[in-house]
C-alpha atoms as one frame of an Amber mdcrd trajectory, in Angstrom:
protein
 142.900  68.092 130.659 139.375  66.352 129.610 139.484  62.995 128.964 136.919
  60.673 128.492 135.977  56.496 127.627 132.771  55.130 125.581 131.307  51.911
 127.534 134.409  49.397 127.282 134.025  45.754 127.276 136.599  43.308 126.784
 139.330  45.198 126.749 137.561  47.096 123.861 135.567  50.368 122.779 134.207
  49.020 119.990 135.488  48.945 116.544 138.915  51.172 115.934 138.276  52.626
 119.323 141.224  52.694 121.774 141.549  51.533 125.088 141.339  54.787 126.917
 140.186  57.413 124.281 141.834  60.250 126.020 142.656  64.318 124.902 144.526
  67.070 126.248 144.847  71.254 125.924 147.221  72.832 128.175 146.500  76.268
 129.575 148.619  78.368 131.369 146.695  81.854 132.746 148.857  85.456 132.517
 148.343  85.726 136.118 147.292  89.275 134.552 143.939  89.250 135.389 141.215
  86.936 133.473 141.701  84.419 130.723 140.158  83.209 127.850 140.974  79.352
 125.943 139.036  78.225 122.977 140.718  75.778 120.844 140.460  77.065 116.778
 141.354  73.724 115.379 140.114  70.960 116.679 137.163  70.031 118.790 136.161
  68.175 121.574 133.468  65.657 123.138 133.532  65.600 126.474 131.124  65.206
 129.894 133.743  66.589 131.985 136.394  68.929 132.239 139.367  69.290 135.245
 141.194  72.367 136.144 144.367  71.555 137.766 146.680  74.339 139.131 145.040
  76.828 140.213 145.475  77.964 143.690 141.825  77.378 145.397 138.684  76.718
 143.391 137.611  78.968 140.749 134.308  79.453 140.753 130.925  77.846 138.806
 130.478  80.908 137.281 134.265  81.460 135.881 134.097  78.238 133.325 131.948
  78.317 130.549 131.563  75.419 128.119 130.803  75.813 124.451 128.178  73.755
 123.013 128.937  73.605 119.153 127.464  71.481 115.583 126.905  72.489 112.183
 124.021  75.290 111.293 121.253  72.887 110.707 117.596  74.703 110.637 114.620
  72.974 112.475 112.073  71.406 110.618 109.385  71.672 113.176 109.454  71.831
 117.011 108.256  70.246 119.804 106.105  71.388 122.789 103.716  70.446 125.347
 101.836  71.160 129.310 104.417  68.611 130.872 107.115  70.040 131.636 109.430
  66.835 131.666 108.553  65.819 128.316 109.510  69.395 127.658 113.199  69.032
 128.741 113.269  65.612 126.967 112.927  67.300 123.860 115.110  69.382 124.714
 118.138  66.915 125.625 117.336  64.983 122.758 117.586  67.726 120.769 120.971
  69.104 122.102 122.561  65.811 122.088 121.637  65.092 118.932 123.286  68.403
 118.046 126.675  67.521 119.510 126.507  64.728 117.437 126.002  66.794 114.364
 130.032  67.698 112.097 129.585  67.654 108.525 127.515  64.129 108.888 125.969
  62.705 112.526 128.051  60.311 114.270 127.794  58.438 117.823 130.638  59.500
 119.203 132.130  63.176 119.470 135.422  62.069 120.427
């Protein structure tokens, strides 16, 4: 189950936004080794995912998130000797790409 919500002020998340934007996928493990789940007809923008019903705590290496976006060709690049600025630049690129599916949006949910 994944859920997300934007900034809620005075009971509203913004124009045409519900009070809470919730998304949920249910996947039942087979119990026969490794299982794989990937949606084919939708995508979700989220920051956290919750796994319930798993016996114990799954190792972090057992869970993989996949970053999706439209295929955009870079027309330039940036790098410098300051590793923090390089990290900020990469975060900006990741943020932009996470909001690009055909058209740029400001909210991937």
